[in-house]
Amino acid sequence: MTKIELKGVSYLYGGKTPFEKKALNNINACIEEGSITGIIGHTGSGKSTLVQLLNGLLRPTEGQILLDGRDIWEKPKKMRALRFKVGLVFQYPEYQLFEETVKQDIAFGPKNMGLSSDEAERRVMDAAKFCGLGQELMGKSPFELSGGQKRRVAIAGVMAMSPEVLILDEPAAGLDPQGRSDIFGGICEYRRKTGATVIIVSHSMEDIARYCDRVLVMSKGQVWAEGSCDEIFSRADELEAIGLDIPQIARLVRLLKEKGVDLGDKLYTVGDVYRALLPYFTGGDGGAS
Amino acid sequence: MLRDITLGQYFPGNSVFHRTDPRVKIVLTMLYIVAVFMADSLLSYLIMTAGTILLIAVSRIPLKTVTSGFKTILFIIIFTAVLNIFWTKGENLLFSFGIINVYAEGLIHAGKMVLRLACLLMGTSVLISYTTSPIALTDGLERLLSPLKVIKLPVHEFAMMMTIALRFIPTLIEETDKIMNAQKARGADFTEGNLLQRAKALIPILIPLFVSAFMRAGELATAMECRCYHGGEGRTRMTVLKTKPLDWILLSVFIAYGVGIILL
């Protein structure tokens, strides 16, 4: 079932000044309920604008955005209710922390929803668990935490509103490998428990290949392509032409193929390649070659 | 709402005023302010208004941009007008209601004040804010004030502080926008409730804003030190300001304008 549908969406920044710029131009796309969709595109391709349109922080200059088949701008007064349904985690969300304790900060969203303190408390605990934040952290000041922990607190702050659609803009940017996998682990956990639709904006093709089942490629304010990881990453040369790339490991597989070692197709993550290589080491039937 | 601040809002272009030496522009602005405050007779007001309109036309800044600054001082304008209407005593009583007496002189005076404020706002913002990049402005200011170094005034440091402050206005606005959006995404509401509730709603914006501003300041200081910044002593400029014939022409035009207003 389609969760979000974009119909001819365009967005213009700074209208009628010398700084005018068309950020998005006639976007048409569908996002399936329960999927994890990755949005890729090089800097300035309109990814961040697109996600802000999805939860109504920006209003499209032209076109419609439908959530469950209804235009999100049908009742502009109800915009807050929409934001509880479509949770958006910005880039570097740790800069939005402000409360005295981690717990209070995560509870900011649920409190704005007008939930009872019991219910808010329960949501906070659930969200903290998804993001791997232990009880001992809840009473600390968010400013004492490490960068990765702060990031997880900020993400938990949005998860605590139990959004049906969770959008994350570069959730793992600037984190170490451990921090990255903690964040993505939390996101996957949230989706598994709630069945939410997830949209991830990322520059890391590795992360996209590993976690997403659909990919939306943006270029110059337009949707350049949409499809499964396989459909997108098989067009490596075209991706390079628009300033993108395929996962490193997939590049290796391609090079090996050119040299005469064919490991097979659809290998985009280290795990895939590991399994494809295993027969060569265990002396089995020689795998795909 | 944050976009209404005109200070430091450079509007790129290539008009006469864009090309004028910033030092000259600062002098022109002072001349202009003096002229506007000296206007007294009806004729001088006419010249003042005509001059301001000419100024805007020559600068080729869209009228909408020029007038957008009004929102910020609307309250002051209305306040001035009301004060003048009700408190000016004169001879021609228009109407009276209880203790409130409105005289024709009051109305005229209020009109003059509003006109003066409007000209002041539009003229100075066209001369300084819209047509001068912040860097050029502080550069000009530093050069203009450099004689004060003799009396040990840290002119360079002031100019540097101003440059940095102006430079970070857009950054802070952007940052505020970002934080506001992030909190809005968590359901924060900045437009509803009474004054106390609204003031409270600002906390989730102000705290992150201050935290990042202090962090940024620290980083900037370190970055400047890494590039061996040590104040103004012995520092040379990449672009040395030189006055052109155009600057002198403009200066004479403005002097004529000022003298005209004062004499008439």
XYZ file of C-alpha atoms in Angstrom:
553
model
C 0.000 0.000 0.000
C 1.221 3.486 -0.783
C 1.991 5.498 2.335
C 3.274 8.712 0.819
C 2.694 9.938 -2.681
C 4.254 13.016 -4.273
C 2.436 14.480 -7.250
C 4.241 17.060 -9.355
C 5.903 18.680 -6.339
C 8.066 21.737 -6.962
C 9.694 24.035 -4.455
C 11.198 27.463 -4.973
C 13.570 29.073 -2.464
C 13.774 32.840 -2.001
C 11.108 33.766 -4.521
C 11.534 37.112 -6.286
C 15.003 37.988 -5.008
C 18.366 37.613 -6.760
C 18.849 34.512 -4.597
C 15.892 32.689 -6.158
C 16.562 29.023 -6.698
C 14.415 26.110 -7.774
C 15.249 23.425 -5.245
C 12.793 20.819 -6.481
C 11.276 20.479 -9.896
C 8.220 18.347 -10.573
C 8.842 15.427 -8.225
C 6.654 12.353 -8.630
C 7.254 9.411 -6.323
C 5.558 6.808 -4.183
C 6.743 5.402 -0.896
C 5.338 2.044 0.166
C 4.028 1.438 3.659
C 6.513 -0.399 5.876
C 9.440 -0.008 3.487
C 12.844 1.447 4.197
C 13.541 3.915 1.433
C 16.950 5.460 0.943
C 17.273 8.861 -0.701
C 20.625 9.525 -2.328
C 21.925 12.414 -4.351
C 24.919 14.670 -4.214
C 25.007 17.907 -2.193
C 22.430 20.408 -3.366
C 20.287 17.880 -5.208
C 17.251 18.735 -3.078
C 17.199 15.837 -0.607
C 16.920 17.954 2.520
C 14.249 20.147 0.957
C 12.295 17.043 0.029
C 12.233 15.643 3.572
C 11.143 18.989 5.009
C 8.252 19.030 2.565
C 7.178 15.585 3.717
C 6.359 16.703 7.258
C 4.964 20.073 6.322
C 7.797 22.324 7.458
C 7.892 23.655 3.931
C 4.907 24.065 1.693
C 5.316 22.987 -1.933
C 5.204 25.859 -4.415
C 3.378 23.507 -6.760
C 1.966 20.004 -6.511
C 0.568 17.811 -3.765
C 1.906 15.514 -1.093
C -0.473 12.742 -0.073
C -0.226 10.794 3.166
C -2.528 7.760 3.233
C -4.208 9.280 0.179
C -4.962 12.668 1.756
C -3.297 15.976 0.932
C -1.235 17.007 3.972
C -2.018 20.681 3.323
C -5.775 20.054 3.288
C -6.062 21.519 6.795
C -3.002 23.682 7.515
C -4.220 24.166 11.094
C -3.818 20.462 11.761
C -0.160 20.555 10.772
C 1.021 19.677 14.264
C -0.946 16.435 14.203
C 0.761 15.575 10.921
C 4.199 16.161 12.455
C 3.438 13.579 15.137
C 2.623 11.105 12.373
C 5.601 11.946 10.198
C 8.615 12.223 12.473
C 11.597 14.056 11.035
C 15.120 13.803 12.422
C 17.286 16.589 11.052
C 20.962 16.490 10.158
C 23.100 16.751 13.293
C 20.046 16.526 15.539
C 22.209 16.686 18.689
C 22.134 20.493 18.304
C 18.458 20.552 19.223
C 18.905 19.108 22.729
C 18.026 21.600 25.447
C 16.505 19.955 28.521
C 18.171 19.346 31.853
C 18.073 15.577 31.608
C 18.078 13.079 28.788
C 14.707 11.787 29.924
C 13.061 15.210 29.838
C 14.492 15.888 26.420
C 13.128 12.677 24.937
C 9.786 13.466 26.587
C 9.532 16.868 24.834
C 7.742 15.399 21.808
C 5.280 13.184 23.702
C 4.484 16.085 26.049
C 3.697 18.327 23.086
C 1.297 15.615 21.931
C -0.601 16.123 25.174
C -0.085 12.568 26.429
C -0.524 11.687 30.081
C 2.707 11.506 32.046
C 2.387 7.705 32.405
C 1.996 7.256 28.682
C 4.781 9.746 27.959
C 7.039 7.889 30.388
C 6.303 4.591 28.667
C 7.053 6.084 25.256
C 10.304 7.563 26.521
C 11.404 4.182 27.882
C 10.503 2.416 24.626
C 12.340 4.974 22.517
C 15.382 4.832 24.794
C 15.413 1.063 24.439
C 15.268 1.234 20.621
C 18.235 3.570 20.618
C 20.198 1.543 23.142
C 20.189 4.224 25.820
C 20.510 2.609 29.227
C 18.684 3.637 32.382
C 21.860 5.126 33.832
C 21.876 7.797 31.110
C 18.324 9.001 31.643
C 19.109 11.278 34.563
C 22.218 12.814 33.014
C 22.427 16.164 31.282
C 22.401 15.693 27.509
C 25.410 18.009 27.290
C 27.615 15.558 29.211
C 27.171 12.773 26.671
C 29.412 11.747 23.799
C 28.556 12.762 20.245
C 27.107 9.367 19.347
C 25.028 9.235 22.519
C 23.677 12.747 21.939
C 22.680 11.744 18.435
C 20.829 8.718 19.764
C 19.044 10.836 22.375
C 17.880 13.207 19.634
C 16.646 10.323 17.493
C 14.885 8.789 20.500
C 13.202 12.178 20.971
C 11.484 11.733 17.628
C 10.822 7.989 18.032
C 9.076 8.725 21.328
C 6.246 10.301 19.350
C 5.729 6.886 17.662
C 5.527 8.331 14.163
C 4.067 6.134 11.431
C 6.696 7.496 9.102
C 10.200 8.078 10.422
C 12.419 10.280 8.263
C 16.104 10.669 9.043
C 18.386 13.125 7.282
C 21.952 11.767 7.353
C 21.437 10.014 10.681
C 24.972 8.654 10.892
C 26.965 11.580 9.472
C 30.227 12.201 11.282
C 30.034 9.178 13.578
C 32.545 6.381 14.049
C 31.700 2.867 12.731
C 30.383 1.751 16.135
C 28.193 4.871 16.353
C 26.884 4.284 12.836
C 25.837 0.703 13.461
C 24.251 1.685 16.804
C 22.126 4.291 15.043
C 21.047 2.020 12.192
C 20.448 -0.834 14.615
C 18.065 1.444 16.511
C 16.238 2.457 13.370
C 15.772 -1.154 12.238
C 14.611 -2.127 15.720
C 12.051 0.675 15.691
C 10.723 -0.423 12.336
C 10.506 -4.068 13.339
C 8.545 -3.304 16.505
C 6.191 -0.668 15.096
C 5.950 -1.526 11.400
C 6.678 2.100 10.563
C 7.704 3.381 7.162
C 11.287 4.631 7.222
C 13.015 7.104 4.918
C 16.761 7.593 5.216
C 18.744 10.300 3.460
C 22.375 9.316 3.181
C 25.600 9.869 1.317
C 26.888 6.465 2.256
C 26.101 3.950 -0.460
C 27.213 1.204 1.934
C 24.532 2.127 4.456
C 21.889 2.426 1.758
C 22.787 -0.980 0.286
C 22.806 -2.575 3.694
C 19.628 -1.196 5.229
C 17.268 0.012 2.510
C 14.979 -1.973 0.263
C 14.068 0.902 -2.042
C 16.278 3.700 -3.337
C 15.294 7.110 -4.676
C 18.042 8.904 -6.565
C 17.861 12.693 -6.728
C 19.780 14.873 -9.141
C 19.437 18.615 -9.750
C 16.097 18.843 -7.968
C 14.520 15.947 -9.826
C 13.988 12.249 -9.263
C 16.652 10.681 -11.404
C 15.668 7.082 -10.735
C 13.681 4.979 -8.295
C 13.923 1.284 -7.656
C 15.383 -1.546 -5.609
C 19.043 -1.462 -4.558
C 19.751 -3.913 -7.348
C 18.069 -1.809 -10.020
C 19.904 1.311 -8.913
C 23.388 -0.008 -8.197
C 23.542 -1.984 -11.439
C 23.725 1.403 -13.203
C 27.132 2.241 -11.763
C 28.452 4.257 -14.702
C 25.365 6.448 -14.867
C 25.498 7.021 -11.102
C 29.071 8.205 -11.390
C 28.055 10.649 -14.093
C 25.751 12.428 -11.634
C 28.359 12.542 -8.881
C 27.314 9.420 -6.997
C 28.857 6.042 -6.564
C 28.142 2.386 -5.811
C 29.254 0.696 -2.593
C 33.031 0.082 -2.463
C 32.547 -3.645 -2.194
C 30.320 -3.685 -5.295
C 33.061 -1.856 -7.143
C 35.489 -4.598 -6.116
C 33.106 -7.248 -7.396
C 32.934 -5.432 -10.736
C 36.726 -5.199 -10.975
C 37.077 -8.889 -10.164
C 34.557 -9.686 -12.868
C 36.589 -7.685 -15.399
C 39.634 -9.730 -14.412
C 37.740 -12.948 -14.940
C 36.523 -13.815 -11.440
C 32.746 -13.730 -11.520
C 31.303 -13.863 -8.039
C 27.785 -13.361 -9.287
C 25.302 -10.481 -9.390
C 23.411 -8.557 -6.723
C 26.356 -8.311 -4.361
C 26.232 -4.904 -2.697
C 27.177 -5.451 0.937
C 30.226 -6.928 2.624
C 27.997 -9.711 3.935
C 26.852 -10.658 0.423
C 30.393 -10.789 -0.863
C 31.574 -12.723 2.171
C 29.035 -15.440 1.456
C 29.943 -15.442 -2.246
C 33.642 -15.773 -1.455
C 33.275 -18.463 1.179
C 33.186 -21.420 -1.241
C 36.587 -20.378 -2.643
C 38.154 -20.762 0.789
C 36.339 -23.824 2.032
C 37.220 -25.598 -1.216
C 33.628 -26.335 -2.114
C 32.363 -26.476 -5.650
C 34.034 -23.200 -6.538
C 30.926 -21.060 -6.215
C 29.719 -19.019 -9.137
C 32.846 -19.373 -11.253
C 9.939 37.024 10.994
C 13.700 36.734 11.418
C 14.232 37.751 7.838
C 13.005 41.296 8.467
C 16.264 42.493 9.980
C 17.779 44.787 7.368
C 21.189 45.165 8.984
C 23.750 43.137 7.121
C 21.290 42.254 4.368
C 23.404 42.899 1.332
C 21.468 42.988 -1.905
C 23.887 42.325 -4.778
C 23.764 44.675 -7.746
C 25.822 47.031 -9.838
C 24.241 50.448 -9.293
C 26.100 53.688 -8.628
C 25.743 53.125 -4.895
C 27.059 49.587 -5.118
C 30.225 50.954 -6.688
C 30.755 53.853 -4.303
C 33.655 53.741 -1.869
C 32.327 52.508 1.494
C 34.085 55.357 3.355
C 32.303 57.863 1.162
C 29.037 56.037 1.691
C 29.363 56.304 5.449
C 29.935 60.049 5.104
C 27.003 60.268 2.695
C 24.795 58.482 5.168
C 25.723 60.907 7.920
C 25.060 63.852 5.617
C 21.743 62.304 4.685
C 20.718 61.793 8.316
C 21.620 65.384 9.191
C 19.708 66.637 6.170
C 16.594 64.618 7.075
C 16.628 65.943 10.627
C 17.119 69.537 9.485
C 14.105 69.490 7.185
C 11.554 71.958 8.489
C 9.542 73.838 5.894
C 7.134 72.198 3.514
C 9.494 72.737 0.608
C 12.409 71.104 2.409
C 10.229 68.092 3.162
C 9.391 67.897 -0.490
C 13.087 67.928 -1.423
C 13.811 65.346 1.282
C 11.164 62.957 -0.034
C 12.110 63.491 -3.660
C 15.763 62.878 -2.811
C 14.936 59.652 -1.008
C 12.814 58.406 -3.904
C 15.639 59.252 -6.305
C 18.066 57.400 -4.038
C 15.961 54.252 -4.112
C 15.459 54.507 -7.871
C 19.183 54.890 -8.553
C 20.082 51.978 -6.277
C 17.771 49.652 -8.271
C 16.787 47.794 -5.110
C 13.215 46.487 -5.510
C 10.741 48.691 -3.648
C 9.359 45.635 -1.870
C 12.745 44.904 -0.327
C 13.221 48.514 0.737
C 9.839 48.670 2.443
C 10.181 45.261 4.078
C 12.166 46.934 6.865
C 9.022 48.789 7.925
C 7.604 45.796 9.749
C 10.305 46.014 12.395
C 9.743 49.701 13.157
C 6.003 49.805 12.518
C 5.368 50.086 16.237
C 7.699 53.076 16.609
C 6.086 54.817 13.648
C 2.555 54.310 14.972
C 3.611 55.315 18.465
C 5.213 58.526 17.201
C 2.200 59.367 15.090
C -0.281 58.806 17.935
C 1.852 60.766 20.383
C 2.067 63.717 18.018
C -1.600 63.710 17.122
C -2.812 63.808 20.714
C -0.124 65.837 22.445
C 0.515 68.658 20.007
C -1.340 71.830 20.961
C -2.234 74.345 18.320
C -4.850 76.839 17.281
C -7.062 74.966 14.856
C -9.043 72.529 16.972
C -10.392 69.778 14.735
C -12.384 67.875 17.325
C -12.309 67.181 21.006
C -13.499 64.201 22.950
C -13.308 64.530 26.717
C -9.753 65.391 27.554
C -8.527 64.447 24.095
C -8.063 67.368 21.775
C -6.882 66.915 18.227
C -5.458 69.934 16.464
C -4.688 70.342 12.777
C -1.107 71.200 13.742
C -0.854 67.864 15.498
C -1.943 65.995 12.401
C 0.548 67.861 10.234
C 3.305 67.317 12.765
C 2.503 63.596 12.974
C 2.557 63.354 9.189
C 5.943 65.065 9.089
C 7.379 62.762 11.734
C 6.153 59.634 9.974
C 7.532 60.886 6.668
C 10.860 61.676 8.304
C 11.117 58.250 9.927
C 10.165 56.518 6.699
C 12.768 58.456 4.718
C 15.368 57.831 7.380
C 14.769 54.099 7.360
C 14.624 53.698 3.598
C 17.469 56.088 2.811
C 19.943 54.680 5.291
C 19.122 51.069 4.512
C 19.589 51.690 0.782
C 22.824 53.621 1.340
C 24.358 51.264 3.852
C 22.661 47.890 4.292
C 21.493 46.929 0.847
C 24.276 48.296 -1.323
C 27.314 47.689 0.890
C 28.602 44.250 1.695
C 29.301 43.921 5.444
C 33.004 43.426 4.788
C 33.253 46.623 2.744
C 31.277 48.463 5.398
C 33.544 47.598 8.310
C 36.563 48.133 6.094
C 35.355 51.628 5.378
C 34.561 52.250 9.018
C 37.986 51.127 10.119
C 39.714 53.437 7.652
C 37.433 56.317 8.524
C 38.113 55.943 12.245
C 41.811 55.181 11.937
C 42.848 58.721 13.049
C 41.482 57.752 16.474
C 44.318 55.254 16.846
C 46.409 58.227 17.931
C 44.425 58.379 21.169
C 44.931 54.613 21.642
C 41.433 53.600 20.593
C 41.494 49.947 19.373
C 39.890 50.814 16.043
C 41.013 47.676 14.273
C 39.681 45.451 17.034
C 36.316 47.224 16.952
C 36.123 46.829 13.205
C 37.068 43.156 13.463
C 34.418 42.589 16.121
C 31.866 44.271 13.916
C 32.899 42.252 10.881
C 32.545 39.041 12.850
C 29.212 40.089 14.328
C 27.822 41.050 10.922
C 29.260 37.949 9.350
C 27.450 35.752 11.855
C 24.037 37.380 11.668
C 22.944 35.272 8.682
C 24.560 32.194 10.198
C 22.707 32.668 13.454
C 19.459 33.311 11.616
C 19.961 30.123 9.649
C 20.821 28.255 12.824
C 17.715 29.619 14.557
C 15.588 28.542 11.625
C 17.082 25.067 11.757
C 16.542 24.681 15.497
C 13.024 26.080 15.222
C 12.230 23.548 12.507
C 13.729 20.726 14.541
C 11.614 21.661 17.564
C 8.549 22.158 15.389
C 9.113 18.644 14.087
C 8.794 17.544 17.712
C 5.515 19.386 18.003
C 6.684 22.655 19.564
C 4.295 25.527 19.001
C 5.565 29.097 18.898
C 2.439 30.890 17.806
C -0.175 29.932 20.347
C -0.801 30.592 24.010
C -0.407 33.661 26.203
C 2.733 35.721 26.622
C 4.176 33.494 29.358
C 3.579 30.317 27.353
C 5.171 31.874 24.304
C 8.184 33.014 26.293
C 8.509 29.479 27.630
C 8.281 28.096 24.112
C 11.449 30.027 23.286
C 13.575 28.027 25.733
C 13.943 25.038 23.370
C 15.318 27.467 20.772
C 17.490 29.731 22.892
C 19.408 27.073 24.791
C 20.640 25.163 21.730
C 21.309 28.488 19.983
C 23.510 29.783 22.806
C 25.322 26.482 23.146
C 26.212 26.434 19.468
C 27.041 30.162 19.358
C 29.563 29.768 22.179
C 31.029 26.695 20.553
C 31.305 28.513 17.260
C 32.974 31.496 18.916
C 35.555 29.236 20.525
C 36.255 27.463 17.266
C 36.571 30.729 15.392
C 39.052 32.086 17.938
C 41.160 28.947 17.615
C 41.005 29.071 13.825
C 42.085 32.724 13.822
C 44.989 31.987 16.114
C 46.033 29.069 13.941
C 46.380 31.551 11.112
C 48.526 33.771 13.333
C 46.014 36.553 13.820
C 47.373 38.967 16.406
C 45.362 42.146 16.037
C 45.781 45.118 13.764
C 49.465 45.902 14.228
C 51.385 45.770 10.974
C 48.450 44.311 9.117
C 48.108 45.243 5.447
C 45.036 45.006 3.254
C 44.346 42.950 0.207
C 42.108 45.600 -1.332
C 43.198 49.160 -0.660
C 40.340 51.629 -0.859
C 40.815 54.448 -3.382
C 38.343 57.216 -4.062
C 37.198 57.651 -7.638
C 35.756 60.739 -9.396
C 32.292 59.184 -8.945
C 32.714 59.331 -5.158
C 33.491 63.035 -5.226
C 30.559 63.743 -7.525
C 28.202 61.910 -5.179
C 29.644 63.737 -2.202
C 28.983 67.109 -3.827
C 25.452 66.054 -4.774
C 24.748 65.067 -1.178
C 26.237 68.262 0.221
C 24.032 70.231 -2.165
C 21.046 68.164 -1.054
C 21.781 68.803 2.616
C 22.440 72.499 2.154
C 19.283 72.802 0.072
C 17.163 71.241 2.804
C 18.719 73.371 5.532
C 18.355 76.648 3.626
C 14.790 76.136 2.404
